[in-house]
Amino acid sequence: MARSPQESQLVELKDTIKELNKTIKSQNLLIETLQKSKEEQENEFLQQIKNLQEQVDFLTKKLFGKSSERKEIPGQLNLFDEAESEYHKEKPKVPETVVKEHTRKKKASHDEIFKGVPQREELIELPEDERICSECGAELEAIGKEFVRREFRYTPAKGELVSIYRATYKCPECSTAPEMETNLKFAKAHVSEALIPHSYASESSVAWTIYQKYHNAMPLYRQEKDWLQLGAKLTRATLANWIIVCADTYFRPLYQYFHRMLLKRKFLMAD
């Protein structure tokens, strides 16, 4: 059965209304979702602001508030009873603190500063060609001395290479005797053994290296530069070998002795 134009138009209008209602419904759902998301974001933002404000208040109180070892946490119950709390509230009055007047420390004298330094006097005299009187030409004579000043002098370290020889002696009488021609005897000066065999290390150089290394905490590569300034090209490997060999040769007996003494103790020690 054919529909009239008015009925067809009415059906189309109904379908359009249904589509519009669906669209409105979906839009309303979207609006509600956006509103909920907005509220959640606002609540989260407010919570962040609250947390930051609490941190600022805490840090401000920590920085500018009065310091105390007793910390009070909001909402925490008091662990002390009322009597003890009252006892803590009633504190005796603190007496007034009298601040003494500041006195400047007395400046140390020269004798106190250089108490352990050797002292000597140095007398500066006129040259011989100036010890003539300008009036009569007579020779001047010293009548006293005048104090001028004190100064602290430092003598830098120096190194030297020493070639050691020993003298050989013979008796002039016995050496000419006929019976000594085949059995001539010589006397030689005693020379101490080398600190390290076949090495040019001496007691003073090795002692200074160990002192600089373990007392003044100066590494060997810096000591190498100091020795070079004195003209000696001593490498850090050479200095290390000096320390190792001397420690093993001369310090090991001491270490073993202390170790034996330690084992005699009746209690255990550890570091």
mmCIF file of C-alpha atoms in Angstrom:
data_model
loop_
_atom_site.group_PDB
_atom_site.id
_atom_site.type_symbol
_atom_site.label_atom_id
_atom_site.label_comp_id
_atom_site.label_asym_id
_atom_site.label_seq_id
_atom_site.Cartn_x
_atom_site.Cartn_y
_atom_site.Cartn_z
ATOM 1 C CA MET A 1 0.000 0.000 0.000
ATOM 2 C CA ALA A 2 1.510 3.271 -1.045
ATOM 3 C CA ARG A 3 2.054 5.931 1.498
ATOM 4 C CA SER A 4 1.086 9.466 1.059
ATOM 5 C CA PRO A 5 3.786 12.152 0.995
ATOM 6 C CA GLN A 6 2.696 13.384 4.399
ATOM 7 C CA GLU A 7 3.092 9.938 5.974
ATOM 8 C CA SER A 8 6.517 9.492 4.451
ATOM 9 C CA GLN A 9 7.593 12.865 5.733
ATOM 10 C CA LEU A 10 6.236 11.993 9.182
ATOM 11 C CA VAL A 11 8.231 8.730 9.226
ATOM 12 C CA GLU A 12 11.392 10.577 8.234
ATOM 13 C CA LEU A 13 10.815 13.104 10.984
ATOM 14 C CA LYS A 14 10.385 10.325 13.542
ATOM 15 C CA ASP A 15 13.645 8.694 12.446
ATOM 16 C CA THR A 16 15.423 12.029 12.640
ATOM 17 C CA ILE A 17 14.061 12.589 16.131
ATOM 18 C CA LYS A 18 15.333 9.141 17.199
ATOM 19 C CA GLU A 19 18.818 9.880 15.835
ATOM 20 C CA LEU A 20 18.832 13.249 17.559
ATOM 21 C CA ASN A 21 17.790 11.677 20.852
ATOM 22 C CA LYS A 22 20.625 9.140 20.550
ATOM 23 C CA THR A 23 23.078 11.925 19.769
ATOM 24 C CA ILE A 24 21.841 13.994 22.725
ATOM 25 C CA LYS A 25 22.100 10.974 25.006
ATOM 26 C CA SER A 26 25.672 10.248 23.910
ATOM 27 C CA GLN A 27 26.577 13.909 24.303
ATOM 28 C CA ASN A 28 25.119 13.950 27.805
ATOM 29 C CA LEU A 29 27.173 10.865 28.706
ATOM 30 C CA LEU A 30 30.297 12.537 27.323
ATOM 31 C CA ILE A 31 29.545 15.702 29.315
ATOM 32 C CA GLU A 32 29.082 13.695 32.513
ATOM 33 C CA THR A 33 32.372 11.844 31.902
ATOM 34 C CA LEU A 34 34.204 15.107 31.291
ATOM 35 C CA GLN A 35 32.714 16.636 34.425
ATOM 36 C CA LYS A 36 33.800 13.655 36.517
ATOM 37 C CA SER A 37 37.312 13.814 35.031
ATOM 38 C CA LYS A 38 37.442 17.529 35.719
ATOM 39 C CA GLU A 39 36.357 17.022 39.332
ATOM 40 C CA GLU A 40 38.940 14.285 39.814
ATOM 41 C CA GLN A 41 41.682 16.503 38.371
ATOM 42 C CA GLU A 42 40.605 19.405 40.587
ATOM 43 C CA ASN A 43 40.601 17.160 43.674
ATOM 44 C CA GLU A 44 44.032 15.793 42.775
ATOM 45 C CA PHE A 45 45.342 19.310 42.176
ATOM 46 C CA LEU A 46 43.955 20.503 45.501
ATOM 47 C CA GLN A 47 45.509 17.508 47.253
ATOM 48 C CA GLN A 48 48.894 18.303 45.689
ATOM 49 C CA ILE A 49 48.581 21.920 46.812
ATOM 50 C CA LYS A 50 47.712 20.719 50.326
ATOM 51 C CA ASN A 51 50.713 18.370 50.421
ATOM 52 C CA LEU A 52 53.044 21.090 49.195
ATOM 53 C CA GLN A 53 51.674 23.527 51.755
ATOM 54 C CA GLU A 54 52.276 20.966 54.513
ATOM 55 C CA GLN A 55 55.848 20.488 53.323
ATOM 56 C CA VAL A 56 56.409 24.250 53.246
ATOM 57 C CA ASP A 57 54.986 24.606 56.763
ATOM 58 C CA PHE A 58 57.137 21.744 58.041
ATOM 59 C CA LEU A 59 60.321 23.098 56.469
ATOM 60 C CA THR A 60 59.562 26.622 57.660
ATOM 61 C CA LYS A 61 59.072 25.346 61.194
ATOM 62 C CA LYS A 62 62.210 23.240 60.890
ATOM 63 C CA LEU A 63 64.248 26.216 59.687
ATOM 64 C CA PHE A 64 62.873 29.056 61.802
ATOM 65 C CA GLY A 65 61.164 27.236 64.691
ATOM 66 C CA LYS A 66 62.761 26.540 68.055
ATOM 67 C CA SER A 67 64.938 23.473 68.188
ATOM 68 C CA SER A 68 64.055 20.652 70.545
ATOM 69 C CA GLU A 69 64.878 16.975 70.821
ATOM 70 C CA ARG A 70 61.290 16.214 71.796
ATOM 71 C CA LYS A 71 59.117 15.870 68.701
ATOM 72 C CA GLU A 72 55.331 15.950 68.836
ATOM 73 C CA ILE A 73 53.403 14.251 66.058
ATOM 74 C CA PRO A 74 49.795 15.421 65.543
ATOM 75 C CA GLY A 75 47.336 12.768 66.682
ATOM 76 C CA GLN A 76 49.875 10.763 68.681
ATOM 77 C CA LEU A 77 48.847 9.788 72.199
ATOM 78 C CA ASN A 78 50.964 10.900 75.151
ATOM 79 C CA LEU A 79 52.936 7.986 76.594
ATOM 80 C CA PHE A 80 53.430 9.698 79.967
ATOM 81 C CA ASP A 81 50.824 9.785 82.675
ATOM 82 C CA GLU A 82 49.378 13.003 84.040
ATOM 83 C CA ALA A 83 51.731 13.159 87.024
ATOM 84 C CA GLU A 84 54.794 12.785 84.894
ATOM 85 C CA SER A 85 53.422 15.270 82.399
ATOM 86 C CA GLU A 86 52.878 17.774 85.191
ATOM 87 C CA TYR A 87 56.416 17.095 86.398
ATOM 88 C CA HIS A 88 57.754 17.882 82.995
ATOM 89 C CA LYS A 89 55.666 21.030 82.801
ATOM 90 C CA GLU A 90 56.984 22.406 86.074
ATOM 91 C CA LYS A 91 60.569 23.044 85.170
ATOM 92 C CA PRO A 92 62.878 25.067 87.368
ATOM 93 C CA LYS A 93 63.801 28.488 86.184
ATOM 94 C CA VAL A 94 66.965 28.631 84.192
ATOM 95 C CA PRO A 95 69.488 31.027 85.744
ATOM 96 C CA GLU A 96 70.637 33.897 83.650
ATOM 97 C CA THR A 97 73.753 33.264 81.614
ATOM 98 C CA VAL A 98 76.412 35.864 82.000
ATOM 99 C CA VAL A 99 78.503 36.285 78.870
ATOM 100 C CA LYS A 100 82.045 37.154 79.715
ATOM 101 C CA GLU A 101 83.703 40.003 78.000
ATOM 102 C CA HIS A 102 85.680 38.967 74.951
ATOM 103 C CA THR A 103 89.397 39.192 75.441
ATOM 104 C CA ARG A 104 91.717 39.054 72.486
ATOM 105 C CA LYS A 105 94.270 36.268 72.601
ATOM 106 C CA LYS A 106 97.726 37.481 73.380
ATOM 107 C CA LYS A 107 99.987 37.500 70.376
ATOM 108 C CA ALA A 108 102.773 34.954 70.603
ATOM 109 C CA SER A 109 106.266 36.308 70.979
ATOM 110 C CA HIS A 110 109.218 35.393 68.793
ATOM 111 C CA ASP A 111 110.627 33.177 71.535
ATOM 112 C CA GLU A 112 107.382 31.171 71.681
ATOM 113 C CA ILE A 113 107.079 30.839 67.889
ATOM 114 C CA PHE A 114 110.645 29.608 67.391
ATOM 115 C CA LYS A 115 111.003 27.735 70.669
ATOM 116 C CA GLY A 116 112.455 24.560 69.134
ATOM 117 C CA VAL A 117 114.537 26.183 66.400
ATOM 118 C CA PRO A 118 118.340 26.373 66.838
ATOM 119 C CA GLN A 119 119.571 29.945 67.207
ATOM 120 C CA ARG A 120 122.831 31.637 66.417
ATOM 121 C CA GLU A 121 124.144 35.169 66.139
ATOM 122 C CA GLU A 122 125.535 36.710 62.990
ATOM 123 C CA LEU A 123 127.818 39.723 63.284
ATOM 124 C CA ILE A 124 128.181 41.848 60.173
ATOM 125 C CA GLU A 125 131.512 43.665 60.233
ATOM 126 C CA LEU A 126 132.977 46.449 58.168
ATOM 127 C CA PRO A 127 135.182 45.404 55.263
ATOM 128 C CA GLU A 128 138.874 45.792 55.966
ATOM 129 C CA ASP A 129 139.278 48.638 53.456
ATOM 130 C CA GLU A 130 136.563 50.635 55.304
ATOM 131 C CA ARG A 131 138.108 50.307 58.786
ATOM 132 C CA ILE A 132 140.081 53.502 58.290
ATOM 133 C CA CYS A 133 139.178 56.795 59.970
ATOM 134 C CA SER A 134 138.218 59.401 57.384
ATOM 135 C CA GLU A 135 139.682 62.188 59.547
ATOM 136 C CA CYS A 136 143.111 60.973 60.614
ATOM 137 C CA GLY A 137 143.540 57.690 58.744
ATOM 138 C CA ALA A 138 143.928 55.566 61.903
ATOM 139 C CA GLU A 139 142.572 52.002 61.973
ATOM 140 C CA LEU A 140 139.110 51.718 63.581
ATOM 141 C CA GLU A 141 138.548 49.320 66.468
ATOM 142 C CA ALA A 142 135.276 47.545 67.401
ATOM 143 C CA ILE A 143 133.613 48.839 70.577
ATOM 144 C CA GLY A 144 130.327 46.896 70.557
ATOM 145 C CA LYS A 145 127.449 45.570 68.481
ATOM 146 C CA GLU A 146 123.930 46.794 67.715
ATOM 147 C CA PHE A 147 120.831 44.554 67.357
ATOM 148 C CA VAL A 148 119.118 45.060 63.999
ATOM 149 C CA ARG A 149 116.492 42.318 63.497
ATOM 150 C CA ARG A 150 115.697 38.606 63.663
ATOM 151 C CA GLU A 151 114.953 36.471 60.610
ATOM 152 C CA PHE A 152 114.122 32.816 60.071
ATOM 153 C CA ARG A 153 116.315 31.185 57.444
ATOM 154 C CA TYR A 154 115.663 27.929 55.662
ATOM 155 C CA THR A 155 118.413 25.822 54.120
ATOM 156 C CA PRO A 156 116.950 23.676 51.325
ATOM 157 C CA ALA A 157 117.837 20.013 50.974
ATOM 158 C CA LYS A 158 120.720 19.031 48.765
ATOM 159 C CA GLY A 159 121.952 15.794 47.280
ATOM 160 C CA GLU A 160 125.427 14.642 46.475
ATOM 161 C CA LEU A 161 126.943 11.580 44.893
ATOM 162 C CA VAL A 162 129.701 10.211 47.119
ATOM 163 C CA SER A 163 132.384 7.852 45.777
ATOM 164 C CA ILE A 164 133.622 5.823 48.724
ATOM 165 C CA TYR A 165 137.241 4.708 48.888
ATOM 166 C CA ARG A 166 139.131 3.112 51.695
ATOM 167 C CA ALA A 167 142.756 3.647 52.462
ATOM 168 C CA THR A 168 145.275 0.824 52.402
ATOM 169 C CA TYR A 169 148.196 0.856 54.842
ATOM 170 C CA LYS A 170 151.466 -1.035 55.171
ATOM 171 C CA CYS A 171 154.286 -0.995 57.640
ATOM 172 C CA PRO A 172 157.354 0.747 56.143
ATOM 173 C CA GLU A 173 159.701 -1.354 58.275
ATOM 174 C CA CYS A 174 158.160 -4.793 57.749
ATOM 175 C CA SER A 175 157.575 -4.231 54.045
ATOM 176 C CA THR A 176 161.338 -3.918 53.481
ATOM 177 C CA ALA A 177 162.308 -6.963 55.531
ATOM 178 C CA PRO A 178 163.495 -9.944 53.476
ATOM 179 C CA GLU A 179 161.183 -12.400 55.233
ATOM 180 C CA MET A 180 158.070 -10.306 54.283
ATOM 181 C CA GLU A 181 158.695 -10.354 50.550
ATOM 182 C CA THR A 182 156.339 -13.319 50.017
ATOM 183 C CA ASN A 183 153.908 -12.605 52.879
ATOM 184 C CA LEU A 184 153.420 -8.879 52.850
ATOM 185 C CA LYS A 185 150.439 -7.752 54.954
ATOM 186 C CA PHE A 186 148.276 -4.677 54.424
ATOM 187 C CA ALA A 187 145.792 -2.920 56.699
ATOM 188 C CA LYS A 188 142.556 -1.493 55.270
ATOM 189 C CA ALA A 189 139.967 0.781 56.814
ATOM 190 C CA HIS A 190 136.641 -0.794 57.766
ATOM 191 C CA VAL A 191 133.750 0.153 55.488
ATOM 192 C CA SER A 192 130.163 -0.656 56.454
ATOM 193 C CA GLU A 193 128.113 -2.842 54.141
ATOM 194 C CA ALA A 194 125.849 -1.189 51.580
ATOM 195 C CA LEU A 195 122.253 -0.635 52.624
ATOM 196 C CA ILE A 196 121.081 -2.452 49.489
ATOM 197 C CA PRO A 197 123.690 -4.581 47.670
ATOM 198 C CA HIS A 198 124.655 -3.314 44.207
ATOM 199 C CA SER A 199 122.615 -0.136 44.701
ATOM 200 C CA TYR A 200 123.503 3.524 45.191
ATOM 201 C CA ALA A 201 120.844 3.901 47.900
ATOM 202 C CA SER A 202 122.074 5.303 51.221
ATOM 203 C CA GLU A 203 120.558 5.392 54.692
ATOM 204 C CA SER A 204 119.715 9.083 54.404
ATOM 205 C CA SER A 205 118.081 8.873 50.959
ATOM 206 C CA VAL A 206 115.942 5.821 51.809
ATOM 207 C CA ALA A 207 114.970 7.220 55.222
ATOM 208 C CA TRP A 208 113.902 10.506 53.614
ATOM 209 C CA THR A 209 111.868 8.655 50.967
ATOM 210 C CA ILE A 210 110.037 6.581 53.600
ATOM 211 C CA TYR A 211 109.480 9.663 55.781
ATOM 212 C CA GLN A 212 108.015 11.647 52.898
ATOM 213 C CA LYS A 213 105.833 8.733 51.800
ATOM 214 C CA TYR A 214 104.305 7.621 55.101
ATOM 215 C CA HIS A 215 104.621 10.650 57.369
ATOM 216 C CA ASN A 216 104.027 13.530 54.965
ATOM 217 C CA ALA A 217 101.739 11.488 52.649
ATOM 218 C CA MET A 218 103.730 12.495 49.564
ATOM 219 C CA PRO A 219 103.286 10.047 46.651
ATOM 220 C CA LEU A 220 106.342 8.666 44.924
ATOM 221 C CA TYR A 221 105.588 10.429 41.643
ATOM 222 C CA ARG A 222 105.868 13.770 43.445
ATOM 223 C CA GLN A 223 109.053 12.689 45.197
ATOM 224 C CA GLU A 224 110.381 11.778 41.769
ATOM 225 C CA LYS A 225 110.062 15.454 40.767
ATOM 226 C CA ASP A 226 111.754 16.607 43.983
ATOM 227 C CA TRP A 227 114.740 14.338 43.357
ATOM 228 C CA LEU A 228 114.915 15.599 39.775
ATOM 229 C CA GLN A 229 115.208 19.174 41.051
ATOM 230 C CA LEU A 230 118.300 18.061 42.973
ATOM 231 C CA GLY A 231 119.783 16.619 39.772
ATOM 232 C CA ALA A 232 119.037 12.917 40.423
ATOM 233 C CA LYS A 233 116.804 11.097 37.913
ATOM 234 C CA LEU A 234 115.323 8.622 40.393
ATOM 235 C CA THR A 235 112.150 7.003 39.074
ATOM 236 C CA ARG A 236 109.178 6.083 41.212
ATOM 237 C CA ALA A 237 109.894 2.401 40.489
ATOM 238 C CA THR A 238 113.361 2.780 41.993
ATOM 239 C CA LEU A 239 111.959 4.510 45.083
ATOM 240 C CA ALA A 240 109.331 1.789 45.474
ATOM 241 C CA ASN A 241 112.010 -0.913 45.257
ATOM 242 C CA TRP A 242 114.016 0.875 47.952
ATOM 243 C CA ILE A 243 111.029 0.821 50.289
ATOM 244 C CA ILE A 244 110.147 -2.821 49.560
ATOM 245 C CA VAL A 245 113.674 -4.167 49.957
ATOM 246 C CA CYS A 246 114.431 -2.203 53.141
ATOM 247 C CA ALA A 247 111.081 -3.105 54.686
ATOM 248 C CA ASP A 248 111.681 -6.796 53.961
ATOM 249 C CA THR A 249 115.314 -6.755 55.096
ATOM 250 C CA TYR A 250 115.304 -4.434 58.106
ATOM 251 C CA PHE A 251 111.674 -4.232 59.280
ATOM 252 C CA ARG A 252 110.730 -7.903 58.985
ATOM 253 C CA PRO A 253 112.696 -8.933 62.128
ATOM 254 C CA LEU A 254 110.855 -6.247 64.073
ATOM 255 C CA TYR A 255 107.536 -7.414 62.683
ATOM 256 C CA GLN A 256 108.303 -11.022 63.593
ATOM 257 C CA TYR A 257 109.323 -10.010 67.097
ATOM 258 C CA PHE A 258 106.094 -8.060 67.658
ATOM 259 C CA HIS A 259 104.141 -10.983 66.201
ATOM 260 C CA ARG A 260 105.707 -13.389 68.715
ATOM 261 C CA MET A 261 104.917 -10.998 71.545
ATOM 262 C CA LEU A 262 101.332 -10.726 70.288
ATOM 263 C CA LEU A 263 100.840 -14.492 70.261
ATOM 264 C CA LYS A 264 101.855 -14.636 73.928
ATOM 265 C CA ARG A 265 98.825 -12.571 74.923
ATOM 266 C CA LYS A 266 95.923 -14.332 76.633
ATOM 267 C CA PHE A 267 93.216 -12.425 74.767
ATOM 268 C CA LEU A 268 92.363 -12.018 71.095
ATOM 269 C CA MET A 269 92.757 -8.685 69.314
ATOM 270 C CA ALA A 270 91.406 -7.659 65.933
ATOM 271 C CA ASP A 271 91.079 -4.517 63.912
#
